mmCIF file of C-alpha atoms and ligand atoms in Angstrom:
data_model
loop_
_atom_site.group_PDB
_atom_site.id
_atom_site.type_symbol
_atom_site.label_atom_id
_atom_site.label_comp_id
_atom_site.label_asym_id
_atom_site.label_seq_id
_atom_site.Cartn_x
_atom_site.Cartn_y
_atom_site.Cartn_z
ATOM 1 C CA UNK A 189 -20.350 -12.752 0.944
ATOM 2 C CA UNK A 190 -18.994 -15.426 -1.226
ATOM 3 C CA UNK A 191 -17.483 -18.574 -0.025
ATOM 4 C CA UNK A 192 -13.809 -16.950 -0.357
ATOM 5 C CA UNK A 193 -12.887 -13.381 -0.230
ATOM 6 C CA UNK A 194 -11.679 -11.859 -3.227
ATOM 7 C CA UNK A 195 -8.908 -8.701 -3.574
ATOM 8 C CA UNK A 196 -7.380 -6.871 -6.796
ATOM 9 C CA UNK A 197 -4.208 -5.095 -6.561
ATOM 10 C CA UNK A 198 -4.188 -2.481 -9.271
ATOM 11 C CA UNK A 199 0.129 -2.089 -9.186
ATOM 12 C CA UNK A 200 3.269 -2.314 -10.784
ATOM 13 C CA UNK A 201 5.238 -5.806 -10.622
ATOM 14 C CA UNK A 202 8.743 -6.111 -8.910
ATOM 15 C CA UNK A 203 10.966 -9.000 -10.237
ATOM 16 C CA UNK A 204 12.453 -9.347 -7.221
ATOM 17 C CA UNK A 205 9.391 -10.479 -5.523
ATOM 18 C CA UNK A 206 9.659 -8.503 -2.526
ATOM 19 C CA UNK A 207 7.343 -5.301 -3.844
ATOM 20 C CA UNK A 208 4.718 -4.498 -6.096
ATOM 21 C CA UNK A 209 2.499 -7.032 -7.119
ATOM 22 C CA UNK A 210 4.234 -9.960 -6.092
ATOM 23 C CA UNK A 211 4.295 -8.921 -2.664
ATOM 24 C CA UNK A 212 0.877 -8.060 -2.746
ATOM 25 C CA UNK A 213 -0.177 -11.667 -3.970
ATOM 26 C CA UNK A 214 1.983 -13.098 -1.646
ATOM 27 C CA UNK A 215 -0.071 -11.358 1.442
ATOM 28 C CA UNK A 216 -3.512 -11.942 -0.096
ATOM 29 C CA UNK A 217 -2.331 -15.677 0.121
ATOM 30 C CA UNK A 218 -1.009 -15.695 3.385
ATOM 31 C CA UNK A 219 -4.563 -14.217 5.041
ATOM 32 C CA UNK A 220 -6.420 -16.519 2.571
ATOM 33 C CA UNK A 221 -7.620 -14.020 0.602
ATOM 34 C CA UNK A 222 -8.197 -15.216 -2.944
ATOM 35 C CA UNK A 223 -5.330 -12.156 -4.873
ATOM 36 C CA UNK A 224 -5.992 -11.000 -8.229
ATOM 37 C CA UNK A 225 -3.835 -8.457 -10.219
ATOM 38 C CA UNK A 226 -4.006 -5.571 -12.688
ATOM 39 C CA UNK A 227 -0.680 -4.757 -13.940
ATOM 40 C CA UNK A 228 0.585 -1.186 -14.322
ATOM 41 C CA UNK A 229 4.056 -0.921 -15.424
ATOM 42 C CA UNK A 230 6.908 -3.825 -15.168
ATOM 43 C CA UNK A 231 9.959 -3.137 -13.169
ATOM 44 C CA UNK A 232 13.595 -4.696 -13.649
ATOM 45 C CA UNK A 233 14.359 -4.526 -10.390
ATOM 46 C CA UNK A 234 16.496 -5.958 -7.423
ATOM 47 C CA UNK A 235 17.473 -5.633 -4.113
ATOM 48 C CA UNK A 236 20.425 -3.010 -5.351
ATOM 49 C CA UNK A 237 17.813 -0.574 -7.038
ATOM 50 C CA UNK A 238 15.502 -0.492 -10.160
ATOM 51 C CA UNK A 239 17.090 -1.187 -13.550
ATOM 52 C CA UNK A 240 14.355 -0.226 -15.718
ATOM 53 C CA UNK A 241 10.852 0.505 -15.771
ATOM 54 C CA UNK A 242 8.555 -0.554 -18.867
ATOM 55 C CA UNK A 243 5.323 1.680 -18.333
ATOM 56 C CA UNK A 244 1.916 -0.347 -19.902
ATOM 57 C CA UNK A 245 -0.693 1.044 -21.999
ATOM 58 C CA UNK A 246 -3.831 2.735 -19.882
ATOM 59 C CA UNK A 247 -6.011 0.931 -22.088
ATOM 60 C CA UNK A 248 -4.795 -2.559 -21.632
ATOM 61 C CA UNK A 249 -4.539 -1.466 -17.557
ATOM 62 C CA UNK A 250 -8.407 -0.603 -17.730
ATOM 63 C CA UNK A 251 -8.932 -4.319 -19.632
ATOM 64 C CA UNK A 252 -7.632 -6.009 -16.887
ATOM 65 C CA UNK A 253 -9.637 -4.575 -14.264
ATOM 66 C CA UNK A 254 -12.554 -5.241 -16.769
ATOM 67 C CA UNK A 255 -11.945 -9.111 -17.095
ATOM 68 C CA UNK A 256 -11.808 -9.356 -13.086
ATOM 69 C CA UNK A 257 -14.974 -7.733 -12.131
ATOM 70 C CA UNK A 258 -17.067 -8.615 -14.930
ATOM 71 C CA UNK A 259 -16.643 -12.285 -14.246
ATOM 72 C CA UNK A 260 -14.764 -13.184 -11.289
ATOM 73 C CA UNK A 261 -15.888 -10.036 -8.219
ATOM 74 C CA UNK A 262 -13.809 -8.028 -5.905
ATOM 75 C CA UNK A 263 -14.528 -7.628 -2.251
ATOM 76 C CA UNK A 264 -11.689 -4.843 -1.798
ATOM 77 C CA UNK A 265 -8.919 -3.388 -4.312
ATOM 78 C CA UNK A 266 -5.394 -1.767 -3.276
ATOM 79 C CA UNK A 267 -3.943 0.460 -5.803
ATOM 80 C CA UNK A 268 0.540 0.311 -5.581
ATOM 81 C CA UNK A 269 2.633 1.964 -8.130
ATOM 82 C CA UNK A 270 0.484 3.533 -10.282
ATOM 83 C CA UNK A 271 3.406 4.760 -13.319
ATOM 84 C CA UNK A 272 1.670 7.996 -14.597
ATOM 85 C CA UNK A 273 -1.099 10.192 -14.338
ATOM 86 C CA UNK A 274 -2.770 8.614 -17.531
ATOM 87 C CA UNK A 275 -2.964 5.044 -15.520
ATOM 88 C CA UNK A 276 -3.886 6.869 -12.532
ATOM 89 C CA UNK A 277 -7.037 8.579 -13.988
ATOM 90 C CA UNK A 278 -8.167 5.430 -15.534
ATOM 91 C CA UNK A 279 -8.158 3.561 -12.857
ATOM 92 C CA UNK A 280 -9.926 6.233 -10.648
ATOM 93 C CA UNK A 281 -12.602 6.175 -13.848
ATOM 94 C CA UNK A 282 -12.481 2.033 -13.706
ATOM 95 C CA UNK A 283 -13.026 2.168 -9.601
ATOM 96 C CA UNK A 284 -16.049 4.698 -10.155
ATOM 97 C CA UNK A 285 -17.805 2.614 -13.188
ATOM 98 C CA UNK A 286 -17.318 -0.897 -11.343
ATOM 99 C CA UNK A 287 -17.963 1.271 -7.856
ATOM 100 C CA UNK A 288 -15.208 -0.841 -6.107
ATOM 101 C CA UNK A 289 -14.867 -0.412 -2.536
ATOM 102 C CA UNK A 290 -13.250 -0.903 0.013
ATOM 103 C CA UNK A 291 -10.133 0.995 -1.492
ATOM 104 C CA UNK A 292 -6.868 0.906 -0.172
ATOM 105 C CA UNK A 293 -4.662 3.697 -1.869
ATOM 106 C CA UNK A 294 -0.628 3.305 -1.213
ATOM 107 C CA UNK A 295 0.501 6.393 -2.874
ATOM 108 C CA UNK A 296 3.656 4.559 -4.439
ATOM 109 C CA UNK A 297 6.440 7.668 -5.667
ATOM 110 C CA UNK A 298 9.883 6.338 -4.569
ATOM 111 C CA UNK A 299 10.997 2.875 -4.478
ATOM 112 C CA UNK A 300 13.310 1.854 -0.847
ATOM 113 C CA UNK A 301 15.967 2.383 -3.152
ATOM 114 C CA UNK A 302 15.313 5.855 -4.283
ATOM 115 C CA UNK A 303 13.950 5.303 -8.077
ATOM 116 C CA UNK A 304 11.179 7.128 -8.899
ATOM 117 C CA UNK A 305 7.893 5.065 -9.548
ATOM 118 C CA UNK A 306 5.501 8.036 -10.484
ATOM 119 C CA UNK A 307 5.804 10.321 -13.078
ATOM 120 C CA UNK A 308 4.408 13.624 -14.142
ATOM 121 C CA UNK A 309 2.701 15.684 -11.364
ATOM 122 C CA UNK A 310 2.019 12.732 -9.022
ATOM 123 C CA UNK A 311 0.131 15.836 -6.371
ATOM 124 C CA UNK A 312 -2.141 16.694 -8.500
ATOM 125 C CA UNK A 313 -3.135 13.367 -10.226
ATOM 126 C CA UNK A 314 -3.515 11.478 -6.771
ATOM 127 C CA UNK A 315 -6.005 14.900 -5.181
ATOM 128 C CA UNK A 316 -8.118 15.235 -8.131
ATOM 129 C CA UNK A 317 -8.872 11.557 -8.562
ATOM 130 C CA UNK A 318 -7.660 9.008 -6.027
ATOM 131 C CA UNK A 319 -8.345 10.924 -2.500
ATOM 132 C CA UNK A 320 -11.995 11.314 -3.384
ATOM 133 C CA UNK A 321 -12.436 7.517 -3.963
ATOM 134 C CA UNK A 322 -10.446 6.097 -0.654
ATOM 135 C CA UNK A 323 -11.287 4.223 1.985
ATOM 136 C CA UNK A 324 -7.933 4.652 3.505
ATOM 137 C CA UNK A 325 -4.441 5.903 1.768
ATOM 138 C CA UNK A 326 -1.186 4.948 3.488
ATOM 139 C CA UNK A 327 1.427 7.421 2.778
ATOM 140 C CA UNK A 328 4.890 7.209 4.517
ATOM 141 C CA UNK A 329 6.069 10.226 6.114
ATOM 142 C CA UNK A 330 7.926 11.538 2.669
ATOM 143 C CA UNK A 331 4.905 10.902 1.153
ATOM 144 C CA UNK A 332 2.242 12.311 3.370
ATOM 145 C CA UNK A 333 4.798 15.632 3.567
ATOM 146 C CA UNK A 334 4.285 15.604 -0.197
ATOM 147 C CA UNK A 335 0.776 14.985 -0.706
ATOM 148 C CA UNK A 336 -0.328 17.208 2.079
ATOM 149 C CA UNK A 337 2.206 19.960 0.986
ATOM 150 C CA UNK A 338 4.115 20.899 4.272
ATOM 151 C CA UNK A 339 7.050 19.817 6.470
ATOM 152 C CA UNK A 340 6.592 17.033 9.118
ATOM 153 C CA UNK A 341 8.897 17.202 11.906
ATOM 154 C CA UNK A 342 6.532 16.482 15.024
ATOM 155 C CA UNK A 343 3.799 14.368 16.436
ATOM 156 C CA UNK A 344 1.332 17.574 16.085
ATOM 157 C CA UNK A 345 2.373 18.236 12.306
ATOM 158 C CA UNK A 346 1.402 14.358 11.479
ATOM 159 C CA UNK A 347 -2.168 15.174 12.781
ATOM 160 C CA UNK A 348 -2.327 18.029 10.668
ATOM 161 C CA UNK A 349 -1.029 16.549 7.585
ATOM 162 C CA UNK A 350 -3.683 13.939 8.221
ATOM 163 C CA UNK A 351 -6.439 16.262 8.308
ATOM 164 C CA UNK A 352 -5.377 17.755 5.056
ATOM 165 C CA UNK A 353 -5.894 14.716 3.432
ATOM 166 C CA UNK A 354 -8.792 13.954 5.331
ATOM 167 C CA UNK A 355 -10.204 17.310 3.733
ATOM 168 C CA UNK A 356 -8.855 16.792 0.434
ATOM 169 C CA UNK A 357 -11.707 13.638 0.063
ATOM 170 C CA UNK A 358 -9.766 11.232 1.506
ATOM 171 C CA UNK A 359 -12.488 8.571 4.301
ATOM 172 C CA UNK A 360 -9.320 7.391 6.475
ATOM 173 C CA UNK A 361 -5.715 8.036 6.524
ATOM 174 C CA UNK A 362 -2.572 6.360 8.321
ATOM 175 C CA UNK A 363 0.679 8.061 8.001
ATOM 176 C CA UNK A 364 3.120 5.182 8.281
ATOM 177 C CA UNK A 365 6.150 5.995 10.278
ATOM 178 C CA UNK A 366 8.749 3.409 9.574
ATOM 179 C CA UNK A 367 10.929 5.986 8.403
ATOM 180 C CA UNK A 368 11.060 7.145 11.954
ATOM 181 C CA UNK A 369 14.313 7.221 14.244
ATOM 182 C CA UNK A 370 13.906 5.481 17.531
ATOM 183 C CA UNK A 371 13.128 2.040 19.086
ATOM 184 C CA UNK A 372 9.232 2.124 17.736
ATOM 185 C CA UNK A 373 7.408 1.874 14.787
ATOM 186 C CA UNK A 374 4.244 4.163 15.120
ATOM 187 C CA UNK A 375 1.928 4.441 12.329
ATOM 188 C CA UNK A 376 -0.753 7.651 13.086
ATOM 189 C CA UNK A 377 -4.429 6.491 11.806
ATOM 190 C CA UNK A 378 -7.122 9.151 11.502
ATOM 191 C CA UNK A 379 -10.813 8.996 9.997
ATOM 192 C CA UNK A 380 -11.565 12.539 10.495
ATOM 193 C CA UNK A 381 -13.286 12.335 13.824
ATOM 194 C CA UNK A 382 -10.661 10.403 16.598
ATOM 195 C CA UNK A 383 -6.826 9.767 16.077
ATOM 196 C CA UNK A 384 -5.328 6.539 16.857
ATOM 197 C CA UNK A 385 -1.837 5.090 17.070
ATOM 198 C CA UNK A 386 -0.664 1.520 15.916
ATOM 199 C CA UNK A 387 2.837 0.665 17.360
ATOM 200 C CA UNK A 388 5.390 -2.056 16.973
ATOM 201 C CA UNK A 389 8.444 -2.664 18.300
ATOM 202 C CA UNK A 390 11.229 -1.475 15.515
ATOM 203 C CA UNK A 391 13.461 -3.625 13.664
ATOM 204 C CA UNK A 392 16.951 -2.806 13.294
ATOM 205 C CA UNK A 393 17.637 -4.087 9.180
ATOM 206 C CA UNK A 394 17.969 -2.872 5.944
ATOM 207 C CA UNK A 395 15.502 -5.805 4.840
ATOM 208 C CA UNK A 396 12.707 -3.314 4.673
ATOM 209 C CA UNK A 397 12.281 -3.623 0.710
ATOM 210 C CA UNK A 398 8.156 -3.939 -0.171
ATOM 211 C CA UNK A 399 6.797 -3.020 3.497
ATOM 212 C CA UNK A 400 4.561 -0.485 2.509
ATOM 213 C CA UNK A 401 3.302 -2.485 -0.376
ATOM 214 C CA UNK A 402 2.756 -5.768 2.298
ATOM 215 C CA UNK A 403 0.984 -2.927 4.998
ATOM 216 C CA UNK A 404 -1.256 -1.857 2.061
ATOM 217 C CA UNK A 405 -2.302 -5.728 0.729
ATOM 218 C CA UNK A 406 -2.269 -6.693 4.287
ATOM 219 C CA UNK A 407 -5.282 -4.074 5.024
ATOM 220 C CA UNK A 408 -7.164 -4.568 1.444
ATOM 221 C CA UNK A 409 -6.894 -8.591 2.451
ATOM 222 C CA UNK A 410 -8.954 -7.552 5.885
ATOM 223 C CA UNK A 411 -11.129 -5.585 4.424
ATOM 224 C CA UNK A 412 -11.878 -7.880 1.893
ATOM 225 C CA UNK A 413 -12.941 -10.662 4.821
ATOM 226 C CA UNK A 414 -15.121 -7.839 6.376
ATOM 227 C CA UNK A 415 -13.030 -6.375 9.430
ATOM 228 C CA UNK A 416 -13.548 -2.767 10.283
ATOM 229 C CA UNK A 417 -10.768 -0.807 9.307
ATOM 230 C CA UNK A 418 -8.981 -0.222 12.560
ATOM 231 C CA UNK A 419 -9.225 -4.453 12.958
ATOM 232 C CA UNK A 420 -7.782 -4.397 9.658
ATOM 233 C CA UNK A 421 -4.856 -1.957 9.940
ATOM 234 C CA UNK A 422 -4.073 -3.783 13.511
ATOM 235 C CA UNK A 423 -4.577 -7.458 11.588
ATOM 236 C CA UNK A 424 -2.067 -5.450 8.913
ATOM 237 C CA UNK A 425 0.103 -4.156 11.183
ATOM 238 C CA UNK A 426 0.841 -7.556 13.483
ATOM 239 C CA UNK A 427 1.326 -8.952 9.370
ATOM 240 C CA UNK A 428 4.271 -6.481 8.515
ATOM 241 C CA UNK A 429 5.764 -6.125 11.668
ATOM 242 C CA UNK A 430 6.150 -10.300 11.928
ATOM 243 C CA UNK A 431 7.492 -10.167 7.989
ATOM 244 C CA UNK A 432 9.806 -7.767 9.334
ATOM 245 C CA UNK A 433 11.589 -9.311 12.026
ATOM 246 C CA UNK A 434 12.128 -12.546 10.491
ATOM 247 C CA UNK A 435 15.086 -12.084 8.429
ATOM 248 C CA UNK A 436 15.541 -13.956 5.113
ATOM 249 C CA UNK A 437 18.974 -12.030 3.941
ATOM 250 C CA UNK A 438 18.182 -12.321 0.600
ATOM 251 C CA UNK A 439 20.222 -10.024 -2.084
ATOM 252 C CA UNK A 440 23.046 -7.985 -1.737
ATOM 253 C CA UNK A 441 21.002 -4.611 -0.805
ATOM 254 C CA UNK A 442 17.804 -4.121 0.742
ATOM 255 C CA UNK A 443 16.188 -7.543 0.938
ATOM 256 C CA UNK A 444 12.668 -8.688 0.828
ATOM 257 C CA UNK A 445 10.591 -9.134 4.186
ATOM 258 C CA UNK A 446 9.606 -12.850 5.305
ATOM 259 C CA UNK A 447 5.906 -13.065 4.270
ATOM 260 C CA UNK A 448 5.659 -16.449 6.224
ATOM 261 C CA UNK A 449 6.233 -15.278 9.049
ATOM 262 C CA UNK A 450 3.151 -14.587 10.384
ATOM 263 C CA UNK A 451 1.630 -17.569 10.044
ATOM 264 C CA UNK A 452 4.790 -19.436 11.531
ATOM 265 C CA UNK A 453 4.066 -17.070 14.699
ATOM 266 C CA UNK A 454 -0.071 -17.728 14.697
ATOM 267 C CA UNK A 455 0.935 -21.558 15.027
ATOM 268 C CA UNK A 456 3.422 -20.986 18.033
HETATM 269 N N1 LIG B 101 12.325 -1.453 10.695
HETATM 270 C C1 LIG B 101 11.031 -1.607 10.950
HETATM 271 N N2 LIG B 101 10.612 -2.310 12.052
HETATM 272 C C2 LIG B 101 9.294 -2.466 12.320
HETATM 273 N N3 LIG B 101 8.311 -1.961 11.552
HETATM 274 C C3 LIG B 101 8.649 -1.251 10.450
HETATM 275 C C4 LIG B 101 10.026 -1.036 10.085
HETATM 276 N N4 LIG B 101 10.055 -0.315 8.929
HETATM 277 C C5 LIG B 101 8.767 -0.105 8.584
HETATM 278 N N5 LIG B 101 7.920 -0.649 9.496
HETATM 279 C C6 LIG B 101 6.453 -0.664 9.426
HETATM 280 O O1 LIG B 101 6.104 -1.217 8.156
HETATM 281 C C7 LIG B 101 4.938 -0.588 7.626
HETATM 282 C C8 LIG B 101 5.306 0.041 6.265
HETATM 283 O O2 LIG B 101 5.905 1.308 6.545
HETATM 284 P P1 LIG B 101 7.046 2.056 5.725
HETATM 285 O O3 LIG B 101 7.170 3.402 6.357
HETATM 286 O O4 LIG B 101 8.273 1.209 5.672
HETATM 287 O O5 LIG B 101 6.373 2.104 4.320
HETATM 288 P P2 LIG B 101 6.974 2.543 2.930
HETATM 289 O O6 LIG B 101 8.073 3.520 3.133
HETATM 290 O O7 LIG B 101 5.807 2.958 2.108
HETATM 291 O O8 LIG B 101 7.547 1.207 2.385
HETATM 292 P P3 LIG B 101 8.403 0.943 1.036
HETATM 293 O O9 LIG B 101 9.814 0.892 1.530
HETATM 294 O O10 LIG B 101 7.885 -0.383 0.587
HETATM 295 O O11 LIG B 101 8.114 2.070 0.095
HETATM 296 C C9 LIG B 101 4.493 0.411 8.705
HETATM 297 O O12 LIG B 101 3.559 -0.209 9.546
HETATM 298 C C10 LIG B 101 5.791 0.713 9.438
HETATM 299 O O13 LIG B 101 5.584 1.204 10.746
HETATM 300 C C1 LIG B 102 6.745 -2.357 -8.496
HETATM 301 C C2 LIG B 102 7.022 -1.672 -7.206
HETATM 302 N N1 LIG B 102 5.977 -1.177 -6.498
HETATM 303 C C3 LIG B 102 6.204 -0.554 -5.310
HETATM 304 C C4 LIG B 102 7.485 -0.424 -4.814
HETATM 305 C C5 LIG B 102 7.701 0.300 -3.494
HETATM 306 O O1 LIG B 102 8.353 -0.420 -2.569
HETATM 307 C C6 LIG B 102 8.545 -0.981 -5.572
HETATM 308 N N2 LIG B 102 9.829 -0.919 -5.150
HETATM 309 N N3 LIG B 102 8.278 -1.597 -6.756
#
């Protein structure tokens, strides 16, 4: 391994600097992970919404991944808002050529604030070439009921949706289940042989804007270091969780998590 770990997130960027990319290279440098990017598509965006979406070239996507592995190495990639199914299939061609592993796959449709990040037919694009490649995707429950093409409404239907994915190619999967009512926050990991649940106590804000993008770096960032990936969804999950409940109250709608936090609590 080399002397510092190295992680690319392949993923849109978020102005606001509580999503996307920024949030992403904000985590990598909080677990001291050395972060590298690959932009997709440039958001205007704030706490109140996204104003507009600029959507790059998949050429100039593929370039960038290019110039990182042919000179500086990547010891695990994440993949965030991916724009269309054009950028999607080149980067599934890019992690194949380069064979870049671990992969972390968010599958990034909806923004917190209900804009949609994914165009075209997002199903199909992510089963035939993003499942196949992952270490571990990380839907939320909206998008695990997508991907997996059936309602959730219990405990039992999670595990089932999980295996779906599992079969569709997919190594690992954790349905994340902040979207949940109640006083917990219970993600459901499966890796197609034993189920396990990671649990935090639930925050009660509407700062919640980027924590699926933080989850997903936090986890590449791990993996990068060499954890398993149960160490690294726990490590990920104690991340997000801390950057959670340590408000900043920034904006005037939903705000951007506290990616300090953690290591303000490691030092207590
Ligand atoms: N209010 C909360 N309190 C504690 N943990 C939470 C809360 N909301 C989400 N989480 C946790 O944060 C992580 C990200 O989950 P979430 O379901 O919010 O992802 P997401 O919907 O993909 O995020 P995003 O809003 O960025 O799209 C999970 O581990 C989840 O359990
Ligand atoms: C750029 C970007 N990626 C991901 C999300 C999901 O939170 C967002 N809001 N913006």
């Amino acid at each position: 391994m080399n002397q510092i770990a190295r992680a690319l997130t392949i993923a849109g960027s978020d102005s606001s600097g509580g999503a996307g990319i920024q949030a992403d290279l904000k985590t990598f440098q909080e677990l001291h992970v050395f972060g590298m990017s690959a932009i997709t598509a440039i958001t205007a965006q704030n706490t109140l919404g996204v104003q507009d979406v600029l959507e790059l070239n998949p050429d100039i996507v593929a370039k960038q991944i290019d110039s990182i592995v042919t000179d500086l190495g990547v010891d695990a990639v994440k993949t965030g808002m991916l724009a269309s199914p054009e950028i999607i299939e080149t980067v599934a061609a890019k992690i194949n050529e380069h064979h870049l592993a671990p992969f972390v796959v968010d599958p990034v449709m909806v923004s917190t604030s209900g804009h949609l990040l994914l165009t075209g037919d997002a199903r199909t694009s992510f089963k035939k070439w993003l499942l196949p490649l992952a270490t571990v995707i990380t839907p939320n429950l909206h998008e695990a009921e997508y991907l997996a093409d059936m309602k959730i409404t219990n405990w039992e239907e999670r595990k089932q949706a999980a295996q779906i994915l599992i079969d569709e190619g997919a190594q690992a999967v954790i349905i994340k289940g902040g979207h949940d009512v109640g006083e917990k926050a219970v993600d459901l990991f499966y890796d197609g042989s034993n189920f396990q649940s990671f649990s935090a106590p639930k925050t009660d804000t509407k700062n919640t804007h980027g924590t699926g993008c933080t989850f997903s770096a936090a986890i590449a960032a791990q993996l990068a270091k060499g954890d398993s990936l149960p160490d690294a969804i726990a490590k990920a999950k104690a991340f997000v969780t801390a950057a959670i409940s340590h408000p900043l109250s920034l904006g005037k709608g939903n705000g951007p998590t506290n990616h300090w936090a953690y290591r303000q609590e490691e030092k207590k």
